[in-house]
Amino acid sequence: MNNSGIRHSRSIVRARARARARARTGAVAACALVSLAVLTGCGGSGSADSATGASPSASAAETSAAASAVKPLTSGELESAALVKADLTGYEVSTPAKAEIVAADGVEVSGEECVPLGRAVAGTAVGKPAAATYRRVTGAAASGEAALDINTGTVTLASYASAAEATAALKSVADAVTACAGGFQWTAGGEQLDVGKVTVGTAPKAGDEAVAFTAVTPLDGVDAPWKVVVFRDGATLAHFTVFNVGATTSGKDFTFPADLVTAQADKLA
């Protein structure tokens, strides 16, 4: 997430707080898109965070010899596999501007062991991908109090030279979830954010293996949860980072949108 994206997300939080008050009289502002570089999703029919305490790699499968020989996707193939509006119901899908995408070296994280988490939350592919593509996804606005219950974020597809490299990148995220449970600091675009704690989510049934976690970040006086899921399909990692507008004003937890991961997994299959 770049500097303008962070400011934009905070402006949405403030706007939603005002909208919540107006909703009691029936006038609610429409939801705005968030300038992120990555979104998080959940696979299967349940929530990626419906339970805690499981191993970050609970759903991980052993990398087979066949998987290690998988041909990595090209930039063009990643674009073809990326989500579009027709793949989803009730969402707006767009491609972030190049200036909104943060390079890996543009994300500074406190503690080397926490770097994969900082990059995942910031919307930057972990490890050293050969190619990547990004989509911004925002749930459709509703009326009344429901206008605050909107999931928004970004989906990133990253292709690696081999399934083994993709597996190692995913493992670095799983290891960091455990090592950095007490929180960390990260900076992108000159803006520093604190993550107060990191909790393990239930890894979705998507691709070959997956990791899920929630990062809680103080944002304008509220402990806002950000949910992240990364799953591997051969030599490709699909990253999802999402927050709920209502949760950023209340600090309450929210259910991760499983349909995002399901749709992406179907396109990669």
PDB file of C-alpha atoms in Angstrom:
ATOM      1  CA  MET A   1       0.000   0.000   0.000  1.00  0.00           C
ATOM      2  CA  ASN A   2       1.525   3.365  -0.935  1.00  0.00           C
ATOM      3  CA  ASN A   3       1.331   6.628   0.997  1.00  0.00           C
ATOM      4  CA  SER A   4      -1.720   7.887  -0.889  1.00  0.00           C
ATOM      5  CA  GLY A   5      -3.397   4.536  -0.419  1.00  0.00           C
ATOM      6  CA  ILE A   6      -2.954   4.658   3.348  1.00  0.00           C
ATOM      7  CA  ARG A   7      -4.326   8.200   3.498  1.00  0.00           C
ATOM      8  CA  HIS A   8      -7.211   7.140   1.273  1.00  0.00           C
ATOM      9  CA  SER A   9      -8.073   4.168   3.493  1.00  0.00           C
ATOM     10  CA  ARG A  10      -8.053   6.417   6.547  1.00  0.00           C
ATOM     11  CA  SER A  11     -10.306   8.929   4.818  1.00  0.00           C
ATOM     12  CA  ILE A  12     -12.711   6.085   4.111  1.00  0.00           C
ATOM     13  CA  VAL A  13     -12.728   5.183   7.812  1.00  0.00           C
ATOM     14  CA  ARG A  14     -13.595   8.768   8.755  1.00  0.00           C
ATOM     15  CA  ALA A  15     -16.185   9.009   5.985  1.00  0.00           C
ATOM     16  CA  ARG A  16     -17.756   5.746   7.076  1.00  0.00           C
ATOM     17  CA  ALA A  17     -17.989   6.956  10.674  1.00  0.00           C
ATOM     18  CA  ARG A  18     -19.958   9.962   9.436  1.00  0.00           C
ATOM     19  CA  ALA A  19     -21.977   7.728   7.117  1.00  0.00           C
ATOM     20  CA  ARG A  20     -22.908   5.448   9.996  1.00  0.00           C
ATOM     21  CA  ALA A  21     -24.448   8.378  11.835  1.00  0.00           C
ATOM     22  CA  ARG A  22     -26.300   9.469   8.712  1.00  0.00           C
ATOM     23  CA  ALA A  23     -27.495   5.912   8.132  1.00  0.00           C
ATOM     24  CA  ARG A  24     -29.784   6.176  11.144  1.00  0.00           C
ATOM     25  CA  THR A  25     -31.738   8.780   9.194  1.00  0.00           C
ATOM     26  CA  GLY A  26     -31.605   6.730   6.003  1.00  0.00           C
ATOM     27  CA  ALA A  27     -28.894   8.659   4.131  1.00  0.00           C
ATOM     28  CA  VAL A  28     -25.687   6.679   3.663  1.00  0.00           C
ATOM     29  CA  ALA A  29     -22.753   7.516   1.431  1.00  0.00           C
ATOM     30  CA  ALA A  30     -21.671   5.008  -1.198  1.00  0.00           C
ATOM     31  CA  CYS A  31     -18.551   2.957  -0.589  1.00  0.00           C
ATOM     32  CA  ALA A  32     -15.288   4.194  -2.114  1.00  0.00           C
ATOM     33  CA  LEU A  33     -12.499   2.098  -3.555  1.00  0.00           C
ATOM     34  CA  VAL A  34      -9.350   1.696  -1.501  1.00  0.00           C
ATOM     35  CA  SER A  35      -5.879   2.239  -2.932  1.00  0.00           C
ATOM     36  CA  LEU A  36      -4.239  -1.037  -1.940  1.00  0.00           C
ATOM     37  CA  ALA A  37      -1.867  -3.231  -3.802  1.00  0.00           C
ATOM     38  CA  VAL A  38      -3.187  -6.589  -2.646  1.00  0.00           C
ATOM     39  CA  LEU A  39      -6.335  -8.333  -1.332  1.00  0.00           C
ATOM     40  CA  THR A  40      -6.910 -11.291   0.845  1.00  0.00           C
ATOM     41  CA  GLY A  41      -9.377 -14.060   0.314  1.00  0.00           C
ATOM     42  CA  CYS A  42     -10.583 -17.364   1.688  1.00  0.00           C
ATOM     43  CA  GLY A  43     -11.240 -20.647  -0.034  1.00  0.00           C
ATOM     44  CA  GLY A  44     -13.979 -23.229   0.208  1.00  0.00           C
ATOM     45  CA  SER A  45     -17.418 -22.466   1.576  1.00  0.00           C
ATOM     46  CA  GLY A  46     -16.286 -21.168   4.972  1.00  0.00           C
ATOM     47  CA  SER A  47     -14.376 -18.229   6.366  1.00  0.00           C
ATOM     48  CA  ALA A  48     -10.598 -18.113   6.233  1.00  0.00           C
ATOM     49  CA  ASP A  49     -10.695 -17.007   9.873  1.00  0.00           C
ATOM     50  CA  SER A  50     -13.548 -19.120  11.196  1.00  0.00           C
ATOM     51  CA  ALA A  51     -11.171 -20.711  13.689  1.00  0.00           C
ATOM     52  CA  THR A  52      -7.835 -19.967  15.260  1.00  0.00           C
ATOM     53  CA  GLY A  53      -5.033 -21.989  16.743  1.00  0.00           C
ATOM     54  CA  ALA A  54      -4.397 -24.147  13.686  1.00  0.00           C
ATOM     55  CA  SER A  55      -0.967 -24.308  12.125  1.00  0.00           C
ATOM     56  CA  PRO A  56      -0.502 -21.623   9.428  1.00  0.00           C
ATOM     57  CA  SER A  57       0.320 -24.447   7.049  1.00  0.00           C
ATOM     58  CA  ALA A  58      -2.420 -26.762   8.311  1.00  0.00           C
ATOM     59  CA  SER A  59      -3.740 -27.334   4.806  1.00  0.00           C
ATOM     60  CA  ALA A  60      -0.302 -27.523   3.177  1.00  0.00           C
ATOM     61  CA  ALA A  61       0.349 -30.547   0.995  1.00  0.00           C
ATOM     62  CA  GLU A  62       3.748 -32.057   0.303  1.00  0.00           C
ATOM     63  CA  THR A  63       5.330 -30.639  -2.855  1.00  0.00           C
ATOM     64  CA  SER A  64       5.525 -33.515  -5.315  1.00  0.00           C
ATOM     65  CA  ALA A  65       8.075 -34.093  -8.040  1.00  0.00           C
ATOM     66  CA  ALA A  66       5.391 -33.295 -10.588  1.00  0.00           C
ATOM     67  CA  ALA A  67       4.599 -29.983  -8.892  1.00  0.00           C
ATOM     68  CA  SER A  68       8.241 -28.963  -8.892  1.00  0.00           C
ATOM     69  CA  ALA A  69       8.249 -29.356 -12.679  1.00  0.00           C
ATOM     70  CA  VAL A  70       5.246 -27.063 -13.177  1.00  0.00           C
ATOM     71  CA  LYS A  71       5.882 -24.390 -15.787  1.00  0.00           C
ATOM     72  CA  PRO A  72       5.607 -20.879 -14.288  1.00  0.00           C
ATOM     73  CA  LEU A  73       3.004 -18.520 -15.728  1.00  0.00           C
ATOM     74  CA  THR A  74       4.157 -15.613 -17.879  1.00  0.00           C
ATOM     75  CA  SER A  75       3.037 -12.021 -17.301  1.00  0.00           C
ATOM     76  CA  GLY A  76       0.431 -12.421 -20.019  1.00  0.00           C
ATOM     77  CA  GLU A  77      -0.856 -15.656 -18.522  1.00  0.00           C
ATOM     78  CA  LEU A  78      -1.107 -14.028 -15.090  1.00  0.00           C
ATOM     79  CA  GLU A  79      -3.197 -11.237 -16.601  1.00  0.00           C
ATOM     80  CA  SER A  80      -5.493 -13.799 -18.197  1.00  0.00           C
ATOM     81  CA  ALA A  81      -5.849 -15.620 -14.873  1.00  0.00           C
ATOM     82  CA  ALA A  82      -6.521 -12.438 -12.871  1.00  0.00           C
ATOM     83  CA  LEU A  83     -10.044 -11.734 -11.663  1.00  0.00           C
ATOM     84  CA  VAL A  84     -12.432  -9.585 -13.690  1.00  0.00           C
ATOM     85  CA  LYS A  85     -15.897  -8.326 -12.805  1.00  0.00           C
ATOM     86  CA  ALA A  86     -17.593 -11.185 -14.666  1.00  0.00           C
ATOM     87  CA  ASP A  87     -15.926 -13.673 -12.292  1.00  0.00           C
ATOM     88  CA  LEU A  88     -17.634 -12.227  -9.210  1.00  0.00           C
ATOM     89  CA  THR A  89     -21.124 -11.255  -8.114  1.00  0.00           C
ATOM     90  CA  GLY A  90     -21.537  -8.104  -6.051  1.00  0.00           C
ATOM     91  CA  TYR A  91     -18.040  -6.681  -6.521  1.00  0.00           C
ATOM     92  CA  GLU A  92     -16.328  -3.975  -8.500  1.00  0.00           C
ATOM     93  CA  VAL A  93     -12.970  -5.054  -9.954  1.00  0.00           C
ATOM     94  CA  SER A  94     -10.291  -2.713 -11.284  1.00  0.00           C
ATOM     95  CA  THR A  95      -6.563  -2.638 -12.007  1.00  0.00           C
ATOM     96  CA  PRO A  96      -4.538  -0.375  -9.677  1.00  0.00           C
ATOM     97  CA  ALA A  97      -2.442   2.341 -11.274  1.00  0.00           C
ATOM     98  CA  LYS A  98       1.252   1.538 -11.451  1.00  0.00           C
ATOM     99  CA  ALA A  99       1.993   4.268  -8.896  1.00  0.00           C
ATOM    100  CA  GLU A 100      -0.278   2.509  -6.386  1.00  0.00           C
ATOM    101  CA  ILE A 101       1.752  -0.693  -6.435  1.00  0.00           C
ATOM    102  CA  VAL A 102       4.569  -0.877  -3.900  1.00  0.00           C
ATOM    103  CA  ALA A 103       7.831  -2.578  -4.852  1.00  0.00           C
ATOM    104  CA  ALA A 104       9.209  -5.151  -2.424  1.00  0.00           C
ATOM    105  CA  ASP A 105      12.173  -2.928  -1.567  1.00  0.00           C
ATOM    106  CA  GLY A 106       9.727  -0.111  -0.826  1.00  0.00           C
ATOM    107  CA  VAL A 107       8.394  -1.930   2.235  1.00  0.00           C
ATOM    108  CA  GLU A 108      10.474  -1.639   5.409  1.00  0.00           C
ATOM    109  CA  VAL A 109       9.654  -4.019   8.260  1.00  0.00           C
ATOM    110  CA  SER A 110      10.938  -4.190  11.827  1.00  0.00           C
ATOM    111  CA  GLY A 111      12.616  -7.566  12.247  1.00  0.00           C
ATOM    112  CA  GLU A 112      13.856  -9.677   9.363  1.00  0.00           C
ATOM    113  CA  GLU A 113      11.588 -12.548  10.387  1.00  0.00           C
ATOM    114  CA  CYS A 114       8.516 -10.314   9.920  1.00  0.00           C
ATOM    115  CA  VAL A 115       9.353  -9.093   6.407  1.00  0.00           C
ATOM    116  CA  PRO A 116       7.027 -11.603   4.667  1.00  0.00           C
ATOM    117  CA  LEU A 117       4.088 -10.401   6.796  1.00  0.00           C
ATOM    118  CA  GLY A 118       4.806  -6.735   6.164  1.00  0.00           C
ATOM    119  CA  ARG A 119       4.963  -7.334   2.436  1.00  0.00           C
ATOM    120  CA  ALA A 120       1.781  -9.416   2.443  1.00  0.00           C
ATOM    121  CA  VAL A 121      -0.204  -6.780   4.357  1.00  0.00           C
ATOM    122  CA  ALA A 122       1.256  -4.001   2.189  1.00  0.00           C
ATOM    123  CA  GLY A 123       0.163  -5.830  -0.956  1.00  0.00           C
ATOM    124  CA  THR A 124       3.619  -6.797  -2.178  1.00  0.00           C
ATOM    125  CA  ALA A 125       4.391 -10.319  -3.362  1.00  0.00           C
ATOM    126  CA  VAL A 126       6.677 -12.220  -1.005  1.00  0.00           C
ATOM    127  CA  GLY A 127       9.954 -13.789  -2.047  1.00  0.00           C
ATOM    128  CA  LYS A 128      11.285 -13.069  -5.522  1.00  0.00           C
ATOM    129  CA  PRO A 129       8.543 -13.605  -8.108  1.00  0.00           C
ATOM    130  CA  ALA A 130       9.327 -13.551 -11.818  1.00  0.00           C
ATOM    131  CA  ALA A 131       6.098 -11.683 -12.594  1.00  0.00           C
ATOM    132  CA  ALA A 132       3.056 -10.310 -10.787  1.00  0.00           C
ATOM    133  CA  THR A 133      -0.313  -8.728 -11.512  1.00  0.00           C
ATOM    134  CA  TYR A 134      -2.778  -6.885  -9.275  1.00  0.00           C
ATOM    135  CA  ARG A 135      -6.513  -6.320  -8.971  1.00  0.00           C
ATOM    136  CA  ARG A 136      -8.484  -4.079  -6.624  1.00  0.00           C
ATOM    137  CA  VAL A 137     -11.806  -5.510  -5.435  1.00  0.00           C
ATOM    138  CA  THR A 138     -14.594  -3.689  -3.579  1.00  0.00           C
ATOM    139  CA  GLY A 139     -17.938  -5.042  -2.455  1.00  0.00           C
ATOM    140  CA  ALA A 140     -21.079  -3.333  -3.727  1.00  0.00           C
ATOM    141  CA  ALA A 141     -22.560  -0.639  -1.482  1.00  0.00           C
ATOM    142  CA  ALA A 142     -25.805  -1.379   0.347  1.00  0.00           C
ATOM    143  CA  SER A 143     -28.215   0.937   2.174  1.00  0.00           C
ATOM    144  CA  GLY A 144     -28.629   1.903   5.825  1.00  0.00           C
ATOM    145  CA  GLU A 145     -26.277   0.354   8.380  1.00  0.00           C
ATOM    146  CA  ALA A 146     -25.374  -2.352   5.852  1.00  0.00           C
ATOM    147  CA  ALA A 147     -23.477   0.303   3.874  1.00  0.00           C
ATOM    148  CA  LEU A 148     -20.653  -0.116   6.378  1.00  0.00           C
ATOM    149  CA  ASP A 149     -20.439  -3.879   5.913  1.00  0.00           C
ATOM    150  CA  ILE A 150     -18.264  -3.733   2.809  1.00  0.00           C
ATOM    151  CA  ASN A 151     -15.146  -5.786   2.139  1.00  0.00           C
ATOM    152  CA  THR A 152     -12.444  -4.106   0.098  1.00  0.00           C
ATOM    153  CA  GLY A 153      -8.838  -4.807  -0.810  1.00  0.00           C
ATOM    154  CA  THR A 154      -6.572  -6.199  -3.509  1.00  0.00           C
ATOM    155  CA  VAL A 155      -5.699  -9.553  -5.087  1.00  0.00           C
ATOM    156  CA  THR A 156      -2.152 -10.233  -6.258  1.00  0.00           C
ATOM    157  CA  LEU A 157      -1.022 -13.092  -8.478  1.00  0.00           C
ATOM    158  CA  ALA A 158       2.712 -13.796  -8.449  1.00  0.00           C
ATOM    159  CA  SER A 159       4.551 -16.324 -10.606  1.00  0.00           C
ATOM    160  CA  TYR A 160       7.825 -17.925  -9.486  1.00  0.00           C
ATOM    161  CA  ALA A 161      10.569 -19.717 -11.390  1.00  0.00           C
ATOM    162  CA  SER A 162       9.462 -23.055  -9.929  1.00  0.00           C
ATOM    163  CA  ALA A 163       6.907 -24.603  -7.596  1.00  0.00           C
ATOM    164  CA  ALA A 164       9.744 -25.067  -5.106  1.00  0.00           C
ATOM    165  CA  GLU A 165      10.390 -21.302  -5.024  1.00  0.00           C
ATOM    166  CA  ALA A 166       6.680 -20.594  -4.621  1.00  0.00           C
ATOM    167  CA  THR A 167       6.532 -23.148  -1.807  1.00  0.00           C
ATOM    168  CA  ALA A 168       9.476 -21.505  -0.042  1.00  0.00           C
ATOM    169  CA  ALA A 169       7.858 -18.070  -0.352  1.00  0.00           C
ATOM    170  CA  LEU A 170       4.617 -19.369   1.139  1.00  0.00           C
ATOM    171  CA  LYS A 171       6.489 -21.109   3.960  1.00  0.00           C
ATOM    172  CA  SER A 172       8.184 -17.815   4.835  1.00  0.00           C
ATOM    173  CA  VAL A 173       4.732 -16.317   5.450  1.00  0.00           C
ATOM    174  CA  ALA A 174       3.648 -19.279   7.590  1.00  0.00           C
ATOM    175  CA  ASP A 175       6.837 -19.077   9.658  1.00  0.00           C
ATOM    176  CA  ALA A 176       6.449 -15.318  10.113  1.00  0.00           C
ATOM    177  CA  VAL A 177       2.879 -15.670  11.411  1.00  0.00           C
ATOM    178  CA  THR A 178       4.274 -17.647  14.342  1.00  0.00           C
ATOM    179  CA  ALA A 179       7.445 -15.600  14.845  1.00  0.00           C
ATOM    180  CA  CYS A 180       5.664 -12.220  14.732  1.00  0.00           C
ATOM    181  CA  ALA A 181       2.494 -13.010  16.694  1.00  0.00           C
ATOM    182  CA  GLY A 182       3.284 -10.136  19.060  1.00  0.00           C
ATOM    183  CA  GLY A 183       3.159  -7.596  16.233  1.00  0.00           C
ATOM    184  CA  PHE A 184       5.597  -5.571  14.137  1.00  0.00           C
ATOM    185  CA  GLN A 185       6.037  -2.218  12.419  1.00  0.00           C
ATOM    186  CA  TRP A 186       6.114  -1.638   8.686  1.00  0.00           C
ATOM    187  CA  THR A 187       6.632   1.397   6.502  1.00  0.00           C
ATOM    188  CA  ALA A 188       5.569   1.940   2.896  1.00  0.00           C
ATOM    189  CA  GLY A 189       5.651   5.202   0.977  1.00  0.00           C
ATOM    190  CA  GLY A 190       7.011   6.986   4.037  1.00  0.00           C
ATOM    191  CA  GLU A 191       3.980   6.033   6.159  1.00  0.00           C
ATOM    192  CA  GLN A 192       4.579   3.861   9.237  1.00  0.00           C
ATOM    193  CA  LEU A 193       1.919   1.539  10.627  1.00  0.00           C
ATOM    194  CA  ASP A 194       1.992  -0.649  13.723  1.00  0.00           C
ATOM    195  CA  VAL A 195       0.555  -4.146  13.759  1.00  0.00           C
ATOM    196  CA  GLY A 196      -0.406  -4.873  17.356  1.00  0.00           C
ATOM    197  CA  LYS A 197      -0.850  -8.614  16.981  1.00  0.00           C
ATOM    198  CA  VAL A 198      -1.040 -11.374  14.403  1.00  0.00           C
ATOM    199  CA  THR A 199      -3.383 -14.347  14.786  1.00  0.00           C
ATOM    200  CA  VAL A 200      -3.543 -17.556  12.794  1.00  0.00           C
ATOM    201  CA  GLY A 201      -6.555 -18.155  10.579  1.00  0.00           C
ATOM    202  CA  THR A 202      -7.895 -21.424   9.216  1.00  0.00           C
ATOM    203  CA  ALA A 203      -6.134 -22.021   5.913  1.00  0.00           C
ATOM    204  CA  PRO A 204      -8.682 -22.353   3.088  1.00  0.00           C
ATOM    205  CA  LYS A 205      -9.000 -25.349   0.802  1.00  0.00           C
ATOM    206  CA  ALA A 206      -7.556 -23.720  -2.288  1.00  0.00           C
ATOM    207  CA  GLY A 207      -4.728 -24.691  -4.598  1.00  0.00           C
ATOM    208  CA  ASP A 208      -1.972 -26.963  -3.299  1.00  0.00           C
ATOM    209  CA  GLU A 209      -1.510 -25.309   0.099  1.00  0.00           C
ATOM    210  CA  ALA A 210      -2.502 -22.107   1.877  1.00  0.00           C
ATOM    211  CA  VAL A 211      -1.844 -19.776   4.810  1.00  0.00           C
ATOM    212  CA  ALA A 212      -4.303 -17.431   6.543  1.00  0.00           C
ATOM    213  CA  PHE A 213      -3.806 -14.785   9.236  1.00  0.00           C
ATOM    214  CA  THR A 214      -5.283 -11.606  10.691  1.00  0.00           C
ATOM    215  CA  ALA A 215      -3.153  -8.527  11.440  1.00  0.00           C
ATOM    216  CA  VAL A 216      -4.671  -5.993  13.843  1.00  0.00           C
ATOM    217  CA  THR A 217      -3.588  -2.398  13.185  1.00  0.00           C
ATOM    218  CA  PRO A 218      -4.514   0.682  15.263  1.00  0.00           C
ATOM    219  CA  LEU A 219      -6.140   3.048  12.751  1.00  0.00           C
ATOM    220  CA  ASP A 220      -7.595   6.384  13.876  1.00  0.00           C
ATOM    221  CA  GLY A 221      -8.104   5.062  17.397  1.00  0.00           C
ATOM    222  CA  VAL A 222      -9.652   1.736  16.346  1.00  0.00           C
ATOM    223  CA  ASP A 223      -7.965  -1.687  16.311  1.00  0.00           C
ATOM    224  CA  ALA A 224      -8.719  -2.511  12.695  1.00  0.00           C
ATOM    225  CA  PRO A 225      -8.379  -6.131  11.516  1.00  0.00           C
ATOM    226  CA  TRP A 226      -6.761  -6.872   8.154  1.00  0.00           C
ATOM    227  CA  LYS A 227      -7.222 -10.405   6.874  1.00  0.00           C
ATOM    228  CA  VAL A 228      -4.646 -12.039   4.641  1.00  0.00           C
ATOM    229  CA  VAL A 229      -4.718 -15.330   2.753  1.00  0.00           C
ATOM    230  CA  VAL A 230      -2.020 -16.666   0.439  1.00  0.00           C
ATOM    231  CA  PHE A 231      -2.459 -19.910  -1.476  1.00  0.00           C
ATOM    232  CA  ARG A 232      -0.173 -21.726  -3.893  1.00  0.00           C
ATOM    233  CA  ASP A 233      -1.189 -23.251  -7.206  1.00  0.00           C
ATOM    234  CA  GLY A 234       1.874 -24.850  -8.756  1.00  0.00           C
ATOM    235  CA  ALA A 235       4.456 -22.088  -9.220  1.00  0.00           C
ATOM    236  CA  THR A 236       1.923 -19.297  -8.594  1.00  0.00           C
ATOM    237  CA  LEU A 237       0.942 -17.610  -5.333  1.00  0.00           C
ATOM    238  CA  ALA A 238      -2.389 -15.820  -5.001  1.00  0.00           C
ATOM    239  CA  HIS A 239      -2.340 -13.133  -2.283  1.00  0.00           C
ATOM    240  CA  PHE A 240      -5.487 -11.626  -0.772  1.00  0.00           C
ATOM    241  CA  THR A 241      -5.473  -8.695   1.672  1.00  0.00           C
ATOM    242  CA  VAL A 242      -8.862  -7.351   2.737  1.00  0.00           C
ATOM    243  CA  PHE A 243     -10.461  -5.141   5.340  1.00  0.00           C
ATOM    244  CA  ASN A 244     -14.072  -4.406   6.163  1.00  0.00           C
ATOM    245  CA  VAL A 245     -15.119  -0.753   6.296  1.00  0.00           C
ATOM    246  CA  GLY A 246     -17.460  -1.347   9.225  1.00  0.00           C
ATOM    247  CA  ALA A 247     -14.762  -3.215  11.143  1.00  0.00           C
ATOM    248  CA  THR A 248     -12.378  -0.275  10.781  1.00  0.00           C
ATOM    249  CA  THR A 249     -14.901   1.971  12.553  1.00  0.00           C
ATOM    250  CA  SER A 250     -15.932  -0.535  15.231  1.00  0.00           C
ATOM    251  CA  GLY A 251     -12.868  -2.737  15.715  1.00  0.00           C
ATOM    252  CA  LYS A 252     -15.105  -5.816  15.489  1.00  0.00           C
ATOM    253  CA  ASP A 253     -14.095  -8.917  13.589  1.00  0.00           C
ATOM    254  CA  PHE A 254     -15.632  -9.742  10.226  1.00  0.00           C
ATOM    255  CA  THR A 255     -16.088 -12.833   8.090  1.00  0.00           C
ATOM    256  CA  PHE A 256     -13.598 -13.173   5.309  1.00  0.00           C
ATOM    257  CA  PRO A 257     -15.262 -13.331   1.850  1.00  0.00           C
ATOM    258  CA  ALA A 258     -14.744 -16.915   0.692  1.00  0.00           C
ATOM    259  CA  ASP A 259     -16.059 -16.228  -2.798  1.00  0.00           C
ATOM    260  CA  LEU A 260     -12.977 -14.203  -3.725  1.00  0.00           C
ATOM    261  CA  VAL A 261     -10.575 -17.078  -3.178  1.00  0.00           C
ATOM    262  CA  THR A 262     -12.958 -19.582  -4.728  1.00  0.00           C
ATOM    263  CA  ALA A 263     -13.241 -17.503  -7.902  1.00  0.00           C
ATOM    264  CA  GLN A 264      -9.472 -17.049  -8.160  1.00  0.00           C
ATOM    265  CA  ALA A 265      -8.727 -20.706  -7.472  1.00  0.00           C
ATOM    266  CA  ASP A 266     -11.163 -21.707 -10.217  1.00  0.00           C
ATOM    267  CA  LYS A 267      -9.380 -19.474 -12.748  1.00  0.00           C
ATOM    268  CA  LEU A 268      -5.973 -20.879 -11.832  1.00  0.00           C
ATOM    269  CA  ALA A 269      -7.100 -24.513 -11.885  1.00  0.00           C
TER     270      ALA A 269
END
